[in-house]
Amino acid sequence: MSRRALSFTIFCTAVLGLKLTLGQRVLAKVVFDGLEPRQLHGREREIALEMFGPAVDELPAMARRVLVLLLGRGSGKTTLSAAYGLYVMVTASLDGAGPGDVPTFVIIGPGRQNAKLSVRMALAMVKASPNLRGMLDSESRDGFVLRRADGRLVAFAAYAASRGGASAR
């Protein structure tokens, strides 16, 4: 996992103004910020033990490559995924993108309306953040584009799931 100057957890609270629950904070620190469960203390460590199991002090590198979460209704899945999309959009290196490419964070939902929930939530976060609202370049029904401080454009888009993944190609 690459290290960025600003952690996802701090981005959520300081840039987006989100109030993460204890469970969301532990999930963010371990899954998105790359901390190991053994690095957490107190109540956070207790929650990590519940989430990842008492035998997991360190996540294997392979387990960090593909993320699959089983989260219940009202757990903040949409909020965290929208926030993570924004985080990646403004902090990721774009060195691998070619001239004219607009790197896009894609959300795929079971249906178009469901997928667009993340777009609406992420766009609301951008507009509510004094640090991000000036970056909004354009918006449409299915997504929006930000212009980063380095002048590069990055997009957030939503698609409905389709057989074989054709809708997201």
PDB file of C-alpha atoms in Angstrom:
ATOM      1  CA  MET A   1       0.000   0.000   0.000  1.00  0.00           C
ATOM      2  CA  SER A   2       1.483   3.341  -0.980  1.00  0.00           C
ATOM      3  CA  ARG A   3       1.918   5.959   1.696  1.00  0.00           C
ATOM      4  CA  ARG A   4       0.338   9.334   1.166  1.00  0.00           C
ATOM      5  CA  ALA A   5       1.103  12.558   3.014  1.00  0.00           C
ATOM      6  CA  LEU A   6      -2.397  12.570   4.508  1.00  0.00           C
ATOM      7  CA  SER A   7      -4.070   9.471   5.929  1.00  0.00           C
ATOM      8  CA  PHE A   8      -7.583   8.531   4.826  1.00  0.00           C
ATOM      9  CA  THR A   9      -8.805   8.756   8.416  1.00  0.00           C
ATOM     10  CA  ILE A  10      -7.561  12.336   8.779  1.00  0.00           C
ATOM     11  CA  PHE A  11      -8.903  13.206   5.302  1.00  0.00           C
ATOM     12  CA  CYS A  12     -12.364  12.037   6.418  1.00  0.00           C
ATOM     13  CA  THR A  13     -12.385  14.086   9.590  1.00  0.00           C
ATOM     14  CA  ALA A  14     -10.318  17.166   8.709  1.00  0.00           C
ATOM     15  CA  VAL A  15     -11.117  17.645   5.011  1.00  0.00           C
ATOM     16  CA  LEU A  16     -14.603  16.157   4.694  1.00  0.00           C
ATOM     17  CA  GLY A  17     -15.770  16.897   8.231  1.00  0.00           C
ATOM     18  CA  LEU A  18     -17.121  13.370   8.729  1.00  0.00           C
ATOM     19  CA  LYS A  19     -17.738  12.012  12.200  1.00  0.00           C
ATOM     20  CA  LEU A  20     -16.640   8.402  11.891  1.00  0.00           C
ATOM     21  CA  THR A  21     -18.047   5.845  14.305  1.00  0.00           C
ATOM     22  CA  LEU A  22     -15.544   3.806  16.282  1.00  0.00           C
ATOM     23  CA  GLY A  23     -16.057   0.856  13.920  1.00  0.00           C
ATOM     24  CA  GLN A  24     -15.665   3.025  10.825  1.00  0.00           C
ATOM     25  CA  ARG A  25     -12.500   4.574  12.263  1.00  0.00           C
ATOM     26  CA  VAL A  26     -10.957   1.154  12.979  1.00  0.00           C
ATOM     27  CA  LEU A  27     -11.922  -0.084   9.506  1.00  0.00           C
ATOM     28  CA  ALA A  28     -10.448   3.059   7.920  1.00  0.00           C
ATOM     29  CA  LYS A  29      -7.191   2.803   9.851  1.00  0.00           C
ATOM     30  CA  VAL A  30      -6.620  -0.875   9.083  1.00  0.00           C
ATOM     31  CA  VAL A  31      -8.089  -1.251   5.599  1.00  0.00           C
ATOM     32  CA  PHE A  32      -7.444   2.149   4.016  1.00  0.00           C
ATOM     33  CA  ASP A  33      -4.520   3.591   6.003  1.00  0.00           C
ATOM     34  CA  GLY A  34      -2.616   0.303   6.160  1.00  0.00           C
ATOM     35  CA  LEU A  35      -2.184   0.034   9.925  1.00  0.00           C
ATOM     36  CA  GLU A  36      -1.998  -3.428  11.406  1.00  0.00           C
ATOM     37  CA  PRO A  37      -4.573  -4.448  14.054  1.00  0.00           C
ATOM     38  CA  ARG A  38      -1.686  -4.855  16.554  1.00  0.00           C
ATOM     39  CA  GLN A  39      -0.872  -1.141  16.157  1.00  0.00           C
ATOM     40  CA  LEU A  40      -4.232  -0.074  17.577  1.00  0.00           C
ATOM     41  CA  HIS A  41      -4.795   0.477  21.278  1.00  0.00           C
ATOM     42  CA  GLY A  42      -7.612   0.521  23.797  1.00  0.00           C
ATOM     43  CA  ARG A  43     -11.134   0.379  22.439  1.00  0.00           C
ATOM     44  CA  GLU A  44      -9.887   0.524  18.824  1.00  0.00           C
ATOM     45  CA  ARG A  45      -7.858  -2.640  19.425  1.00  0.00           C
ATOM     46  CA  GLU A  46     -10.910  -4.366  20.926  1.00  0.00           C
ATOM     47  CA  ILE A  47     -12.983  -3.489  17.861  1.00  0.00           C
ATOM     48  CA  ALA A  48     -10.171  -4.691  15.561  1.00  0.00           C
ATOM     49  CA  LEU A  49     -10.193  -8.036  17.380  1.00  0.00           C
ATOM     50  CA  GLU A  50     -13.943  -8.311  16.749  1.00  0.00           C
ATOM     51  CA  MET A  51     -13.600  -7.330  13.087  1.00  0.00           C
ATOM     52  CA  PHE A  52     -10.555  -9.315  12.073  1.00  0.00           C
ATOM     53  CA  GLY A  53     -10.444 -12.063  14.699  1.00  0.00           C
ATOM     54  CA  PRO A  54      -8.268 -12.542  17.754  1.00  0.00           C
ATOM     55  CA  ALA A  55      -5.556 -14.376  15.800  1.00  0.00           C
ATOM     56  CA  VAL A  56      -5.025 -11.544  13.297  1.00  0.00           C
ATOM     57  CA  ASP A  57      -2.359  -9.119  14.473  1.00  0.00           C
ATOM     58  CA  GLU A  58      -1.166  -8.414  10.951  1.00  0.00           C
ATOM     59  CA  LEU A  59      -2.943  -8.666   7.618  1.00  0.00           C
ATOM     60  CA  PRO A  60      -1.035 -10.564   4.925  1.00  0.00           C
ATOM     61  CA  ALA A  61       0.027  -8.406   1.986  1.00  0.00           C
ATOM     62  CA  MET A  62      -2.114 -10.538  -0.343  1.00  0.00           C
ATOM     63  CA  ALA A  63      -5.194  -9.832   1.801  1.00  0.00           C
ATOM     64  CA  ARG A  64      -4.656  -6.101   1.246  1.00  0.00           C
ATOM     65  CA  ARG A  65      -4.701  -6.402  -2.551  1.00  0.00           C
ATOM     66  CA  VAL A  66      -8.407  -7.232  -2.847  1.00  0.00           C
ATOM     67  CA  LEU A  67     -10.878  -5.807  -0.384  1.00  0.00           C
ATOM     68  CA  VAL A  68     -14.166  -7.583   0.295  1.00  0.00           C
ATOM     69  CA  LEU A  69     -16.280  -6.266   3.134  1.00  0.00           C
ATOM     70  CA  LEU A  70     -19.474  -7.745   4.494  1.00  0.00           C
ATOM     71  CA  LEU A  71     -21.169  -4.817   6.184  1.00  0.00           C
ATOM     72  CA  GLY A  72     -24.743  -4.538   7.372  1.00  0.00           C
ATOM     73  CA  ARG A  73     -27.380  -1.950   6.600  1.00  0.00           C
ATOM     74  CA  GLY A  74     -26.575   1.441   8.067  1.00  0.00           C
ATOM     75  CA  SER A  75     -22.880   0.642   8.574  1.00  0.00           C
ATOM     76  CA  GLY A  76     -21.642   3.510   6.401  1.00  0.00           C
ATOM     77  CA  LYS A  77     -20.669   1.571   3.268  1.00  0.00           C
ATOM     78  CA  THR A  78     -21.785   4.331   0.910  1.00  0.00           C
ATOM     79  CA  THR A  79     -20.247   7.065   3.033  1.00  0.00           C
ATOM     80  CA  LEU A  80     -16.882   5.329   3.326  1.00  0.00           C
ATOM     81  CA  SER A  81     -16.707   4.333  -0.332  1.00  0.00           C
ATOM     82  CA  ALA A  82     -17.643   7.847  -1.479  1.00  0.00           C
ATOM     83  CA  ALA A  83     -15.096   9.370   0.914  1.00  0.00           C
ATOM     84  CA  TYR A  84     -12.416   6.918  -0.226  1.00  0.00           C
ATOM     85  CA  GLY A  85     -13.136   7.781  -3.843  1.00  0.00           C
ATOM     86  CA  LEU A  86     -12.571  11.462  -3.096  1.00  0.00           C
ATOM     87  CA  TYR A  87      -9.417  10.654  -1.145  1.00  0.00           C
ATOM     88  CA  VAL A  88      -7.952   8.687  -4.040  1.00  0.00           C
ATOM     89  CA  MET A  89      -8.989  11.363  -6.528  1.00  0.00           C
ATOM     90  CA  VAL A  90      -7.090  14.119  -4.739  1.00  0.00           C
ATOM     91  CA  THR A  91      -4.097  12.212  -3.317  1.00  0.00           C
ATOM     92  CA  ALA A  92      -3.173   9.470  -5.801  1.00  0.00           C
ATOM     93  CA  SER A  93      -0.185   9.760  -8.077  1.00  0.00           C
ATOM     94  CA  LEU A  94      -1.254  10.192 -11.677  1.00  0.00           C
ATOM     95  CA  ASP A  95       2.165   9.360 -13.084  1.00  0.00           C
ATOM     96  CA  GLY A  96       0.760   6.343 -14.952  1.00  0.00           C
ATOM     97  CA  ALA A  97      -1.971   8.342 -16.694  1.00  0.00           C
ATOM     98  CA  GLY A  98      -1.265   9.420 -20.238  1.00  0.00           C
ATOM     99  CA  PRO A  99      -1.798  12.854 -21.739  1.00  0.00           C
ATOM    100  CA  GLY A 100      -5.494  13.625 -21.948  1.00  0.00           C
ATOM    101  CA  ASP A 101      -6.469  10.700 -19.700  1.00  0.00           C
ATOM    102  CA  VAL A 102      -8.971  11.507 -16.967  1.00  0.00           C
ATOM    103  CA  PRO A 103      -8.471   8.908 -14.243  1.00  0.00           C
ATOM    104  CA  THR A 104     -11.869   7.871 -12.889  1.00  0.00           C
ATOM    105  CA  PHE A 105     -12.986   6.435  -9.574  1.00  0.00           C
ATOM    106  CA  VAL A 106     -15.819   4.074 -10.489  1.00  0.00           C
ATOM    107  CA  ILE A 107     -18.664   2.941  -8.256  1.00  0.00           C
ATOM    108  CA  ILE A 108     -20.694  -0.023  -9.494  1.00  0.00           C
ATOM    109  CA  GLY A 109     -24.053  -0.709  -7.893  1.00  0.00           C
ATOM    110  CA  PRO A 110     -26.696  -3.368  -8.450  1.00  0.00           C
ATOM    111  CA  GLY A 111     -28.782  -0.812 -10.346  1.00  0.00           C
ATOM    112  CA  ARG A 112     -28.284   2.652 -11.783  1.00  0.00           C
ATOM    113  CA  GLN A 113     -30.185   4.430  -8.995  1.00  0.00           C
ATOM    114  CA  ASN A 114     -28.268   2.573  -6.303  1.00  0.00           C
ATOM    115  CA  ALA A 115     -24.931   3.381  -7.938  1.00  0.00           C
ATOM    116  CA  LYS A 116     -25.832   7.061  -8.181  1.00  0.00           C
ATOM    117  CA  LEU A 117     -26.325   7.257  -4.389  1.00  0.00           C
ATOM    118  CA  SER A 118     -22.549   7.256  -4.029  1.00  0.00           C
ATOM    119  CA  VAL A 119     -22.204   9.992  -6.634  1.00  0.00           C
ATOM    120  CA  ARG A 120     -24.735  12.199  -4.852  1.00  0.00           C
ATOM    121  CA  MET A 121     -23.071  11.573  -1.496  1.00  0.00           C
ATOM    122  CA  ALA A 122     -19.547  12.260  -2.792  1.00  0.00           C
ATOM    123  CA  LEU A 123     -20.707  15.400  -4.613  1.00  0.00           C
ATOM    124  CA  ALA A 124     -22.410  16.641  -1.431  1.00  0.00           C
ATOM    125  CA  MET A 125     -19.147  16.041   0.464  1.00  0.00           C
ATOM    126  CA  VAL A 126     -17.236  18.067  -2.135  1.00  0.00           C
ATOM    127  CA  LYS A 127     -19.693  20.960  -1.984  1.00  0.00           C
ATOM    128  CA  ALA A 128     -19.686  20.954   1.835  1.00  0.00           C
ATOM    129  CA  SER A 129     -15.880  20.965   2.094  1.00  0.00           C
ATOM    130  CA  PRO A 130     -14.149  24.346   1.955  1.00  0.00           C
ATOM    131  CA  ASN A 131     -11.018  22.440   0.871  1.00  0.00           C
ATOM    132  CA  LEU A 132     -12.670  20.683  -2.089  1.00  0.00           C
ATOM    133  CA  ARG A 133     -15.569  22.784  -3.378  1.00  0.00           C
ATOM    134  CA  GLY A 134     -13.269  25.021  -5.435  1.00  0.00           C
ATOM    135  CA  MET A 135     -11.964  21.940  -7.242  1.00  0.00           C
ATOM    136  CA  LEU A 136     -15.358  21.046  -8.762  1.00  0.00           C
ATOM    137  CA  ASP A 137     -14.934  21.374 -12.524  1.00  0.00           C
ATOM    138  CA  SER A 138     -18.201  19.863 -13.806  1.00  0.00           C
ATOM    139  CA  GLU A 139     -21.051  17.579 -12.810  1.00  0.00           C
ATOM    140  CA  SER A 140     -23.621  15.408 -14.583  1.00  0.00           C
ATOM    141  CA  ARG A 141     -26.331  12.911 -13.653  1.00  0.00           C
ATOM    142  CA  ASP A 142     -23.831  10.069 -13.447  1.00  0.00           C
ATOM    143  CA  GLY A 143     -20.762  11.719 -11.950  1.00  0.00           C
ATOM    144  CA  PHE A 144     -18.545  14.742 -11.586  1.00  0.00           C
ATOM    145  CA  VAL A 145     -15.035  15.968 -12.358  1.00  0.00           C
ATOM    146  CA  LEU A 146     -12.538  17.643 -10.050  1.00  0.00           C
ATOM    147  CA  ARG A 147      -9.533  19.714 -11.085  1.00  0.00           C
ATOM    148  CA  ARG A 148      -6.723  18.888  -8.687  1.00  0.00           C
ATOM    149  CA  ALA A 149      -4.202  21.408  -7.368  1.00  0.00           C
ATOM    150  CA  ASP A 150      -1.717  20.068  -9.946  1.00  0.00           C
ATOM    151  CA  GLY A 151      -4.186  21.003 -12.731  1.00  0.00           C
ATOM    152  CA  ARG A 152      -5.078  17.383 -13.601  1.00  0.00           C
ATOM    153  CA  LEU A 153      -8.692  16.335 -14.016  1.00  0.00           C
ATOM    154  CA  VAL A 154     -10.061  13.319 -12.125  1.00  0.00           C
ATOM    155  CA  ALA A 155     -13.588  11.920 -12.292  1.00  0.00           C
ATOM    156  CA  PHE A 156     -16.060  10.104 -10.050  1.00  0.00           C
ATOM    157  CA  ALA A 157     -18.614   7.998 -11.946  1.00  0.00           C
ATOM    158  CA  ALA A 158     -21.306   5.440 -11.202  1.00  0.00           C
ATOM    159  CA  TYR A 159     -22.513   2.526 -13.320  1.00  0.00           C
ATOM    160  CA  ALA A 160     -25.069  -0.193 -12.902  1.00  0.00           C
ATOM    161  CA  ALA A 161     -23.675  -3.702 -12.714  1.00  0.00           C
ATOM    162  CA  SER A 162     -23.908  -5.704 -15.905  1.00  0.00           C
ATOM    163  CA  ARG A 163     -23.153  -9.226 -17.008  1.00  0.00           C
ATOM    164  CA  GLY A 164     -19.448  -9.673 -17.530  1.00  0.00           C
ATOM    165  CA  GLY A 165     -18.720  -6.127 -16.323  1.00  0.00           C
ATOM    166  CA  ALA A 166     -19.336  -4.585 -19.741  1.00  0.00           C
ATOM    167  CA  SER A 167     -20.869  -1.412 -18.281  1.00  0.00           C
ATOM    168  CA  ALA A 168     -17.607  -0.482 -16.528  1.00  0.00           C
ATOM    169  CA  ARG A 169     -15.172  -1.203 -19.360  1.00  0.00           C
TER     170      ARG A 169
END
